[in-house]
Tab-separated table of C-alpha atoms in Angstrom:
chain	number	residue	atom	x	y	z
A	4	MET	CA	41.380	16.795	-30.453
A	5	ASN	CA	39.058	14.983	-28.100
A	6	GLY	CA	37.907	11.206	-28.530
A	7	GLU	CA	34.560	11.477	-29.972
A	8	GLY	CA	34.140	12.666	-33.802
A	9	GLN	CA	31.143	15.136	-34.596
A	10	ILE	CA	28.307	14.489	-36.793
A	11	TYR	CA	27.225	17.654	-38.975
A	12	VAL	CA	24.297	17.336	-40.987
A	13	LEU	CA	23.095	19.311	-43.966
A	14	SER	CA	19.387	19.594	-44.826
A	15	GLY	CA	16.994	21.877	-46.843
A	16	PRO	CA	13.614	21.728	-48.886
A	17	PRO	CA	13.976	20.086	-52.374
A	18	GLY	CA	15.448	22.518	-54.760
A	19	ALA	CA	17.813	24.179	-52.111
A	20	GLY	CA	20.829	22.495	-53.384
A	21	LYS	CA	21.486	19.701	-50.834
A	22	SER	CA	23.089	17.166	-52.947
A	23	THR	CA	25.350	19.660	-55.620
A	24	ILE	CA	26.849	21.079	-52.210
A	25	ALA	CA	27.258	18.201	-50.391
A	26	ALA	CA	29.215	16.117	-53.095
A	27	ARG	CA	31.583	19.811	-53.353
A	28	VAL	CA	32.312	19.423	-49.624
A	29	ARG	CA	32.745	15.586	-49.876
A	30	ALA	CA	35.780	16.156	-52.467
A	31	ASP	CA	37.401	18.965	-50.394
A	32	MET	CA	37.092	17.625	-47.254
A	33	PRO	CA	38.104	13.760	-47.988
A	34	ASP	CA	38.935	13.251	-43.988
A	35	LEU	CA	35.072	13.285	-43.621
A	36	ALA	CA	33.616	10.117	-42.999
A	37	TYR	CA	29.971	9.038	-44.102
A	38	SER	CA	27.483	6.752	-42.893
A	39	VAL	CA	25.923	4.258	-45.467
A	40	SER	CA	22.762	4.242	-45.844
A	41	LEU	CA	20.382	1.514	-45.249
A	42	THR	CA	18.107	0.735	-48.555
A	43	THR	CA	15.260	-1.707	-49.348
A	44	ARG	CA	15.918	-0.493	-53.030
A	45	ALA	CA	17.009	-3.290	-55.223
A	46	PRO	CA	21.036	-2.373	-56.433
A	47	ARG	CA	21.344	-1.167	-59.404
A	48	PRO	CA	24.245	-3.007	-61.528
A	49	GLY	CA	27.984	-2.014	-60.079
A	50	GLU	CA	26.406	-1.053	-56.603
A	51	LYS	CA	28.052	-2.971	-53.992
A	52	ASP	CA	26.605	-4.031	-50.611
A	53	GLY	CA	27.867	-1.892	-47.777
A	54	VAL	CA	29.392	0.462	-50.020
A	55	ASP	CA	27.004	2.399	-51.622
A	56	TYR	CA	24.351	1.285	-49.361
A	57	HIS	CA	23.486	-1.813	-47.491
A	58	PHE	CA	20.490	-3.622	-49.330
A	59	VAL	CA	18.158	-4.811	-46.593
A	60	SER	CA	14.528	-6.505	-47.373
A	61	ARG	CA	11.587	-4.309	-46.172
A	62	GLU	CA	10.793	-6.593	-43.494
A	63	GLU	CA	14.424	-6.539	-42.233
A	64	PHE	CA	14.087	-2.532	-42.403
A	65	GLN	CA	10.803	-2.289	-40.410
A	66	LYS	CA	12.304	-4.499	-37.862
A	67	ARG	CA	14.904	-1.937	-37.353
A	68	ILE	CA	12.412	0.961	-37.296
A	69	ALA	CA	10.346	-0.924	-34.738
A	70	ALA	CA	13.579	-0.991	-32.745
A	71	GLY	CA	14.298	2.300	-32.737
A	72	GLU	CA	17.388	1.454	-34.583
A	73	MET	CA	16.630	4.384	-37.352
A	74	ALA	CA	18.553	7.453	-36.801
A	75	GLU	CA	16.425	8.862	-39.781
A	76	HIS	CA	14.342	7.023	-42.642
A	77	GLU	CA	12.123	8.178	-45.271
A	78	GLU	CA	9.990	6.160	-48.190
A	79	ILE	CA	11.077	7.462	-52.064
A	80	PHE	CA	8.862	5.995	-54.612
A	81	GLY	CA	8.176	2.809	-52.382
A	82	ASN	CA	11.460	2.163	-51.468
A	83	LEU	CA	12.723	3.021	-47.643
A	84	TYR	CA	15.978	5.148	-46.946
A	85	GLY	CA	17.594	5.598	-43.834
A	86	THR	CA	20.196	5.868	-41.769
A	87	SER	CA	21.158	3.800	-38.803
A	88	GLU	CA	22.167	5.063	-35.311
A	89	LYS	CA	23.942	2.615	-34.547
A	90	MET	CA	26.180	3.200	-37.527
A	91	VAL	CA	26.477	6.968	-36.912
A	92	ARG	CA	27.706	6.038	-33.504
A	93	GLN	CA	30.717	3.794	-34.193
A	94	VAL	CA	31.936	6.234	-36.859
A	95	LEU	CA	31.844	8.996	-34.104
A	96	GLU	CA	33.855	6.959	-31.357
A	97	GLN	CA	36.317	6.311	-33.636
A	98	GLY	CA	36.895	9.742	-33.418
A	99	GLN	CA	35.678	10.527	-37.035
A	100	ASP	CA	33.660	13.463	-38.010
A	101	LEU	CA	30.871	13.035	-39.942
A	102	PHE	CA	28.859	14.332	-42.596
A	103	LEU	CA	25.367	13.687	-43.576
A	104	ASP	CA	22.914	15.181	-46.111
A	105	THR	CA	19.236	14.653	-45.569
A	106	ASP	CA	15.715	15.526	-45.906
A	107	VAL	CA	14.271	18.231	-43.275
A	108	ASN	CA	12.495	15.630	-41.243
A	109	GLY	CA	15.192	13.471	-41.546
A	110	ALA	CA	17.030	16.526	-39.914
A	111	GLU	CA	14.412	16.727	-37.351
A	112	SER	CA	14.932	12.818	-36.176
A	113	LEU	CA	18.489	13.258	-36.201
A	114	ARG	CA	18.190	16.330	-33.962
A	115	LYS	CA	16.961	14.327	-31.070
A	116	ARG	CA	19.630	11.895	-31.111
A	117	PHE	CA	22.194	13.895	-31.650
A	118	ALA	CA	21.806	16.905	-29.493
A	119	ASP	CA	25.349	17.951	-29.462
A	120	GLY	CA	25.481	18.160	-33.755
A	121	VAL	CA	26.132	20.693	-35.987
A	122	PHE	CA	22.550	21.068	-38.120
A	123	ILE	CA	23.176	23.234	-41.173
A	124	PHE	CA	20.066	24.525	-43.199
A	125	LEU	CA	20.020	25.914	-46.682
A	126	VAL	CA	17.593	28.202	-47.958
A	127	PRO	CA	17.069	29.396	-51.511
A	128	PRO	CA	18.064	33.513	-51.558
A	129	SER	CA	14.434	34.584	-51.065
A	130	PRO	CA	10.626	33.716	-51.685
A	131	THR	CA	10.640	34.839	-55.005
A	132	GLU	CA	13.636	32.593	-55.942
A	133	LEU	CA	11.935	29.899	-54.385
A	134	GLU	CA	9.004	30.120	-56.087
A	135	ARG	CA	10.792	30.702	-59.449
A	136	ARG	CA	12.968	27.570	-59.299
A	137	LEU	CA	9.943	25.476	-58.112
A	138	ARG	CA	8.227	26.641	-61.418
A	139	GLY	CA	11.230	26.353	-63.549
A	140	ARG	CA	10.626	22.749	-62.901
A	141	GLY	CA	7.413	23.013	-65.336
A	142	THR	CA	5.833	20.169	-64.713
A	143	GLU	CA	2.978	20.596	-62.319
A	144	ASP	CA	-0.246	22.572	-62.707
A	145	GLU	CA	-1.405	25.714	-60.313
A	146	ASP	CA	-2.662	23.609	-57.725
A	147	GLN	CA	0.297	21.032	-57.486
A	148	LEU	CA	2.789	24.108	-57.639
A	149	ALA	CA	0.528	25.662	-54.548
A	150	GLN	CA	0.861	22.721	-52.921
A	151	ARG	CA	4.461	21.913	-53.461
A	152	LEU	CA	5.003	25.795	-52.272
A	153	GLY	CA	2.843	25.067	-48.822
A	154	ARG	CA	5.371	21.826	-48.253
A	155	VAL	CA	8.355	24.065	-48.848
A	156	LYS	CA	7.247	26.910	-46.388
A	157	TYR	CA	6.347	24.089	-43.957
A	158	GLU	CA	10.034	22.716	-44.135
A	159	LEU	CA	11.675	26.128	-44.026
A	160	SER	CA	10.079	26.787	-40.738
A	161	LYS	CA	12.302	23.878	-39.702
A	162	ALA	CA	15.031	25.995	-40.170
A	163	PHE	CA	14.482	27.731	-36.952
A	164	ASN	CA	15.894	24.810	-35.085
A	165	ALA	CA	19.121	24.513	-37.237
A	166	THR	CA	22.545	25.742	-35.590
A	167	TYR	CA	23.959	27.041	-39.194
A	168	LEU	CA	21.883	29.257	-41.857
A	169	VAL	CA	23.369	28.859	-45.239
A	170	VAL	CA	21.966	31.138	-48.069
A	171	ASN	CA	22.430	29.463	-51.720
A	172	ASP	CA	22.274	32.588	-53.742
A	173	ASP	CA	25.969	31.554	-55.170
A	174	LEU	CA	27.002	27.938	-55.250
A	175	ASP	CA	30.689	28.489	-54.644
A	176	ARG	CA	30.044	30.934	-51.319
A	177	ALA	CA	27.688	28.444	-50.355
A	178	VAL	CA	29.926	25.849	-50.369
A	179	ALA	CA	32.712	27.465	-48.794
A	180	GLN	CA	30.207	28.704	-45.658
A	181	VAL	CA	29.198	24.947	-45.131
A	182	GLU	CA	33.319	24.244	-45.289
A	183	ALA	CA	33.622	27.243	-42.682
A	184	ILE	CA	31.167	25.599	-40.601
A	185	ILE	CA	32.888	22.445	-40.392
A	186	ILE	CA	36.268	23.985	-39.747
A	187	ALA	CA	35.191	26.073	-36.888
A	188	GLY	CA	33.138	23.154	-35.273
A	189	ARG	CA	36.214	21.633	-35.034
A	190	CYS	CA	37.901	24.133	-33.756
A	191	ARG	CA	35.292	23.945	-30.553
A	192	THR	CA	36.579	24.042	-27.049
A	193	SER	CA	35.068	21.636	-25.903
A	194	ARG	CA	37.153	19.484	-28.328
A	195	HIS	CA	40.578	20.317	-27.281
A	196	LEU	CA	40.086	19.783	-23.606
A	197	LYS	CA	42.933	17.567	-23.623
A	198	LEU	CA	45.669	19.560	-25.185
A	199	LEU	CA	44.273	21.785	-22.381
A	200	ASP	CA	44.805	19.542	-19.492
A	201	GLU	CA	47.833	18.833	-20.909
A	202	PHE	CA	49.122	22.358	-20.178
A	203	GLN	CA	47.886	22.458	-16.672
A	204	ASP	CA	49.481	19.266	-16.160
A	205	THR	CA	52.954	20.177	-16.796
B	23	MET	CA	21.506	39.473	-42.165
B	24	ASN	CA	19.708	40.807	-38.984
B	25	GLY	CA	20.119	44.408	-37.222
B	26	GLU	CA	22.668	44.005	-34.840
B	27	GLY	CA	26.392	42.884	-35.461
B	28	GLN	CA	28.456	40.073	-34.066
B	29	ILE	CA	31.443	40.849	-31.813
B	30	TYR	CA	34.274	38.529	-32.524
B	31	VAL	CA	37.347	38.070	-29.872
B	32	LEU	CA	40.892	36.923	-29.864
B	33	SER	CA	42.662	36.385	-27.367
B	34	GLY	CA	45.360	34.365	-25.844
B	35	PRO	CA	48.255	34.798	-23.846
B	36	PRO	CA	51.879	36.626	-24.956
B	37	GLY	CA	53.474	34.773	-27.758
B	38	ALA	CA	50.586	32.802	-28.978
B	39	GLY	CA	50.576	35.117	-31.950
B	40	LYS	CA	47.416	37.094	-31.414
B	41	SER	CA	48.583	40.498	-33.321
B	42	THR	CA	50.411	38.197	-36.120
B	43	ILE	CA	47.130	36.832	-36.925
B	44	ALA	CA	44.723	39.966	-36.064
B	45	ALA	CA	46.480	42.090	-38.368
B	46	ARG	CA	46.283	38.649	-41.184
B	47	VAL	CA	42.169	38.325	-40.556
B	48	ARG	CA	41.741	42.338	-40.728
B	49	ALA	CA	43.751	42.318	-44.038
B	50	ASP	CA	41.621	39.710	-45.523
B	51	MET	CA	38.102	40.906	-44.359
B	52	PRO	CA	37.853	44.408	-44.485
B	53	ASP	CA	34.430	44.244	-43.534
B	54	LEU	CA	35.249	43.863	-40.070
B	55	ALA	CA	34.956	46.935	-37.567
B	56	TYR	CA	37.330	47.353	-35.113
B	57	SER	CA	37.231	49.518	-32.033
B	58	VAL	CA	39.240	52.505	-31.415
B	59	SER	CA	41.282	52.306	-27.946
B	60	LEU	CA	41.571	55.067	-25.375
B	61	THR	CA	44.898	55.075	-24.182
B	62	THR	CA	46.805	57.383	-21.643
B	63	ARG	CA	49.622	57.185	-23.609
B	64	ALA	CA	51.007	60.202	-25.300
B	65	PRO	CA	50.367	60.385	-29.364
B	66	ARG	CA	53.586	59.461	-31.419
B	67	PRO	CA	54.508	61.583	-34.247
B	68	GLY	CA	51.881	60.808	-37.242
B	69	GLU	CA	49.533	59.341	-34.311
B	70	LYS	CA	46.253	60.587	-35.013
B	71	ASP	CA	43.201	61.147	-32.316
B	72	GLY	CA	40.256	58.963	-32.923
B	73	VAL	CA	42.152	57.225	-35.472
B	74	ASP	CA	44.656	55.361	-33.757
B	75	TYR	CA	43.745	55.610	-30.387
B	76	HIS	CA	41.571	57.932	-28.379
B	77	PHE	CA	44.227	59.669	-26.610
B	78	VAL	CA	42.905	61.111	-23.185
B	79	SER	CA	44.240	61.970	-19.698
B	80	ARG	CA	45.107	59.346	-16.758
B	81	GLU	CA	42.129	61.335	-14.921
B	82	GLU	CA	40.099	61.057	-17.565
B	83	PHE	CA	40.459	57.261	-18.031
B	84	GLN	CA	39.979	56.429	-14.341
B	85	LYS	CA	36.239	58.299	-14.805
B	86	ARG	CA	35.273	56.362	-17.463
B	87	ILE	CA	36.264	52.612	-15.283
B	88	ALA	CA	34.667	54.131	-11.742
B	89	ALA	CA	32.022	54.927	-14.209
B	90	GLY	CA	32.051	51.087	-15.722
B	91	GLU	CA	32.396	52.660	-19.210
B	92	MET	CA	35.098	50.514	-19.799
B	93	ALA	CA	34.248	46.819	-21.348
B	94	GLU	CA	37.946	46.213	-20.589
B	95	HIS	CA	41.479	47.940	-19.910
B	96	GLU	CA	44.938	47.135	-18.924
B	97	GLU	CA	48.118	49.080	-17.933
B	98	ILE	CA	51.111	48.828	-20.126
B	99	PHE	CA	54.567	50.119	-18.617
B	100	GLY	CA	52.548	52.635	-16.945
B	101	ASN	CA	50.145	53.627	-19.138
B	102	LEU	CA	46.257	52.264	-19.913
B	103	TYR	CA	44.840	51.111	-22.639
B	104	GLY	CA	41.263	49.388	-22.968
B	105	THR	CA	37.874	49.469	-24.857
B	106	SER	CA	34.739	51.401	-24.342
B	107	GLU	CA	31.654	49.481	-24.401
B	108	LYS	CA	29.289	52.175	-25.384
B	109	MET	CA	31.542	52.626	-28.971
B	110	VAL	CA	31.728	49.136	-29.111
B	111	ARG	CA	27.624	48.807	-28.737
B	112	GLN	CA	27.398	51.944	-31.409
B	113	VAL	CA	29.464	49.644	-33.703
B	114	LEU	CA	26.852	46.336	-33.158
B	115	GLU	CA	23.700	48.532	-33.401
B	116	GLN	CA	24.626	49.983	-36.620
B	117	GLY	CA	24.744	45.935	-37.634
B	118	GLN	CA	28.827	45.687	-38.266
B	119	ASP	CA	30.823	42.939	-37.244
B	120	LEU	CA	33.516	43.806	-34.971
B	121	PHE	CA	36.941	42.056	-33.888
B	122	LEU	CA	38.891	42.915	-31.250
B	123	ASP	CA	42.250	41.467	-30.236
B	124	THR	CA	42.538	41.619	-26.545
B	125	ASP	CA	44.995	40.020	-23.807
B	126	VAL	CA	43.044	37.140	-21.749
B	127	ASN	CA	41.703	39.576	-18.899
B	128	GLY	CA	40.320	41.387	-21.390
B	129	ALA	CA	38.696	38.890	-22.866
B	130	GLU	CA	37.772	37.691	-19.284
B	131	SER	CA	35.647	40.877	-18.832
B	132	LEU	CA	34.576	41.222	-22.746
B	133	ARG	CA	32.725	37.843	-21.902
B	134	LYS	CA	31.039	39.244	-18.990
B	135	ARG	CA	29.520	42.230	-21.030
B	136	PHE	CA	28.811	40.620	-24.195
B	137	ALA	CA	28.003	37.327	-23.441
B	138	ASP	CA	26.667	36.082	-27.405
B	139	GLY	CA	30.237	37.291	-28.454
B	140	VAL	CA	32.878	34.624	-30.254
B	141	PHE	CA	35.492	34.112	-28.255
B	142	ILE	CA	38.533	32.568	-30.246
B	143	PHE	CA	41.301	31.593	-28.050
B	144	LEU	CA	44.786	31.368	-29.313
B	145	VAL	CA	47.172	28.634	-28.211
B	146	PRO	CA	50.712	27.229	-28.437
B	147	PRO	CA	51.018	23.395	-29.994
B	148	SER	CA	52.133	22.141	-26.878
B	149	PRO	CA	53.604	22.848	-23.577
B	150	THR	CA	57.033	21.839	-24.794
B	151	GLU	CA	56.689	24.559	-27.571
B	152	LEU	CA	54.988	27.301	-25.553
B	153	GLU	CA	58.520	26.907	-22.898
B	154	ARG	CA	60.603	26.993	-25.789
B	155	ARG	CA	59.590	29.549	-27.065
B	156	LEU	CA	59.280	31.514	-23.447
B	157	ARG	CA	63.049	30.909	-23.250
B	158	GLY	CA	64.159	31.621	-27.067
B	159	ARG	CA	63.179	35.061	-26.015
B	160	GLY	CA	66.148	34.654	-23.615
B	161	THR	CA	65.947	37.749	-21.622
B	162	GLU	CA	64.617	36.415	-18.496
B	163	ASP	CA	66.950	34.128	-15.850
B	164	GLU	CA	65.368	30.934	-14.187
B	165	ASP	CA	63.173	32.621	-11.530
B	166	GLN	CA	61.558	34.865	-14.338
B	167	LEU	CA	60.579	32.325	-16.151
B	168	ALA	CA	59.259	30.015	-13.951
B	169	GLN	CA	57.020	32.852	-12.790
B	170	ARG	CA	55.997	33.852	-16.676
B	171	LEU	CA	55.498	30.360	-16.988
B	172	GLY	CA	52.919	29.569	-14.537
B	173	ARG	CA	51.130	33.260	-15.188
B	174	VAL	CA	51.184	32.087	-18.809
B	175	LYS	CA	49.236	28.561	-17.398
B	176	TYR	CA	47.131	30.633	-15.493
B	177	GLU	CA	45.740	32.565	-18.538
B	178	LEU	CA	45.507	29.147	-20.454
B	179	SER	CA	43.235	28.150	-18.007
B	180	LYS	CA	40.702	30.748	-19.081
B	181	ALA	CA	40.845	29.044	-22.453
B	182	PHE	CA	37.675	26.584	-20.874
B	183	ASN	CA	35.548	29.569	-21.197
B	184	ALA	CA	36.101	30.649	-25.304
B	185	THR	CA	33.963	29.568	-27.318
B	186	TYR	CA	36.758	28.224	-30.157
B	187	LEU	CA	40.427	26.780	-29.314
B	188	VAL	CA	43.251	27.692	-32.111
B	189	VAL	CA	46.269	26.102	-31.806
B	190	ASN	CA	48.528	28.248	-33.483
B	191	ASP	CA	51.063	25.315	-34.882
B	192	ASP	CA	50.914	26.722	-38.761
B	193	LEU	CA	50.228	30.514	-39.166
B	194	ASP	CA	48.375	30.291	-42.552
B	195	ARG	CA	46.433	27.229	-40.769
B	196	ALA	CA	45.650	29.534	-37.906
B	197	VAL	CA	44.642	32.174	-39.430
B	198	ALA	CA	42.416	30.048	-41.697
B	199	GLN	CA	40.033	28.629	-38.446
B	200	VAL	CA	39.730	32.370	-36.901
B	201	GLU	CA	38.317	33.205	-40.534
B	202	ALA	CA	36.615	30.200	-40.554
B	203	ILE	CA	34.970	30.565	-37.118
B	204	ILE	CA	33.898	34.217	-38.433
B	205	ILE	CA	32.329	33.090	-41.293
B	206	ALA	CA	30.599	30.521	-39.479
B	207	GLY	CA	29.324	32.943	-36.996
B	208	ARG	CA	27.580	35.029	-39.622
B	209	CYS	CA	25.855	32.043	-40.743
B	210	ARG	CA	24.452	31.484	-37.776
B	211	THR	CA	20.648	31.195	-37.747
B	212	SER	CA	19.948	33.687	-35.251
B	213	ARG	CA	21.470	36.158	-37.849
B	214	HIS	CA	19.193	35.141	-40.409
B	215	LEU	CA	15.761	35.493	-38.376
B	216	LYS	CA	14.299	38.199	-40.678
B	217	LEU	CA	15.060	35.879	-44.147
B	218	LEU	CA	12.825	33.105	-42.480
B	219	ASP	CA	10.334	35.139	-41.235
B	220	GLU	CA	10.068	36.343	-44.652
B	221	PHE	CA	9.424	32.836	-46.338
B	222	GLN	CA	6.527	32.183	-43.698
B	223	ASP	CA	5.007	35.746	-44.469
B	224	THR	CA	4.625	35.399	-48.176
């Protein structure tokens, strides 16, 4: 392996199955590092600062956004969540591969900062299935549903920017595909230049 | 999946383990197509024309080389062996993925004709192990060995051109890596543009 680690980013619209798949991949590949997110949310009982999240004030978080330190961030129910570019780079510089899951906007931001990253986009199997999943929640009226569908369609348009597309019609297969993409990423020739040089030096 | 299939080419110097790994991958992934090679060698008992090889005369083979029809060819013990570009394109146009194993020169020729192919280069784990394997054959004197080693070193310099590098220090792992590369190749976003368009069209 060469010095630098590789960043793998799993994204996709809500309901595509990101967190389920990310948890399975992390369990199967414990050598993948992750980056502890920053948040302005208060710690829940049992959560440890620096382990579950880096808990910071809203002022501190916004200062970091203004300084361009955040590789991606989003606001959920009034709390900010995000990834520090510096922390990601530190992990990569130690030669560790890093695996992140994030929403579509987060992946777009990361793509701008980590152009040689591996971006995996998770999609539902078909437009029909997408609508069925969104309807399945049963908590929205037709107007809200149409709005939500429009939003997801916009997010899906960002899939064209991803390196890889994984269709989540079968959970086991989707997990296997994400893992295959990570294994393949580790086989990229650019990651083995040192070994290739050794063959030429002897 | 989109219309066109993808070509996967496994190459590497002699002794890297190409044929063993190729046979395992073909057994595990029976949906991978292959291209029947052309040869000027006489059929052996039980070999069928068009199945094991396309058996052609030397004149016919050389006519095809001159016409630029051969995607790669090599001469082994006075017989010509090679792959027809036309036959490969026919398989790909049918939407089938094609998996080939070939020597390093063959892969270089294929790379020029199939620029978007996935090229996998197999290497021994280290220079020391390479020499041990070459010595292990025990059939050559020091001069021949040095010549052979120089040749392999030249071939290894072509690894820089490959998309992926697989280090064959453990057969099972090498097979798993080649298979992961093929699975990842099938997840490339460019192969799912039709599905992505469907999401935008509804």
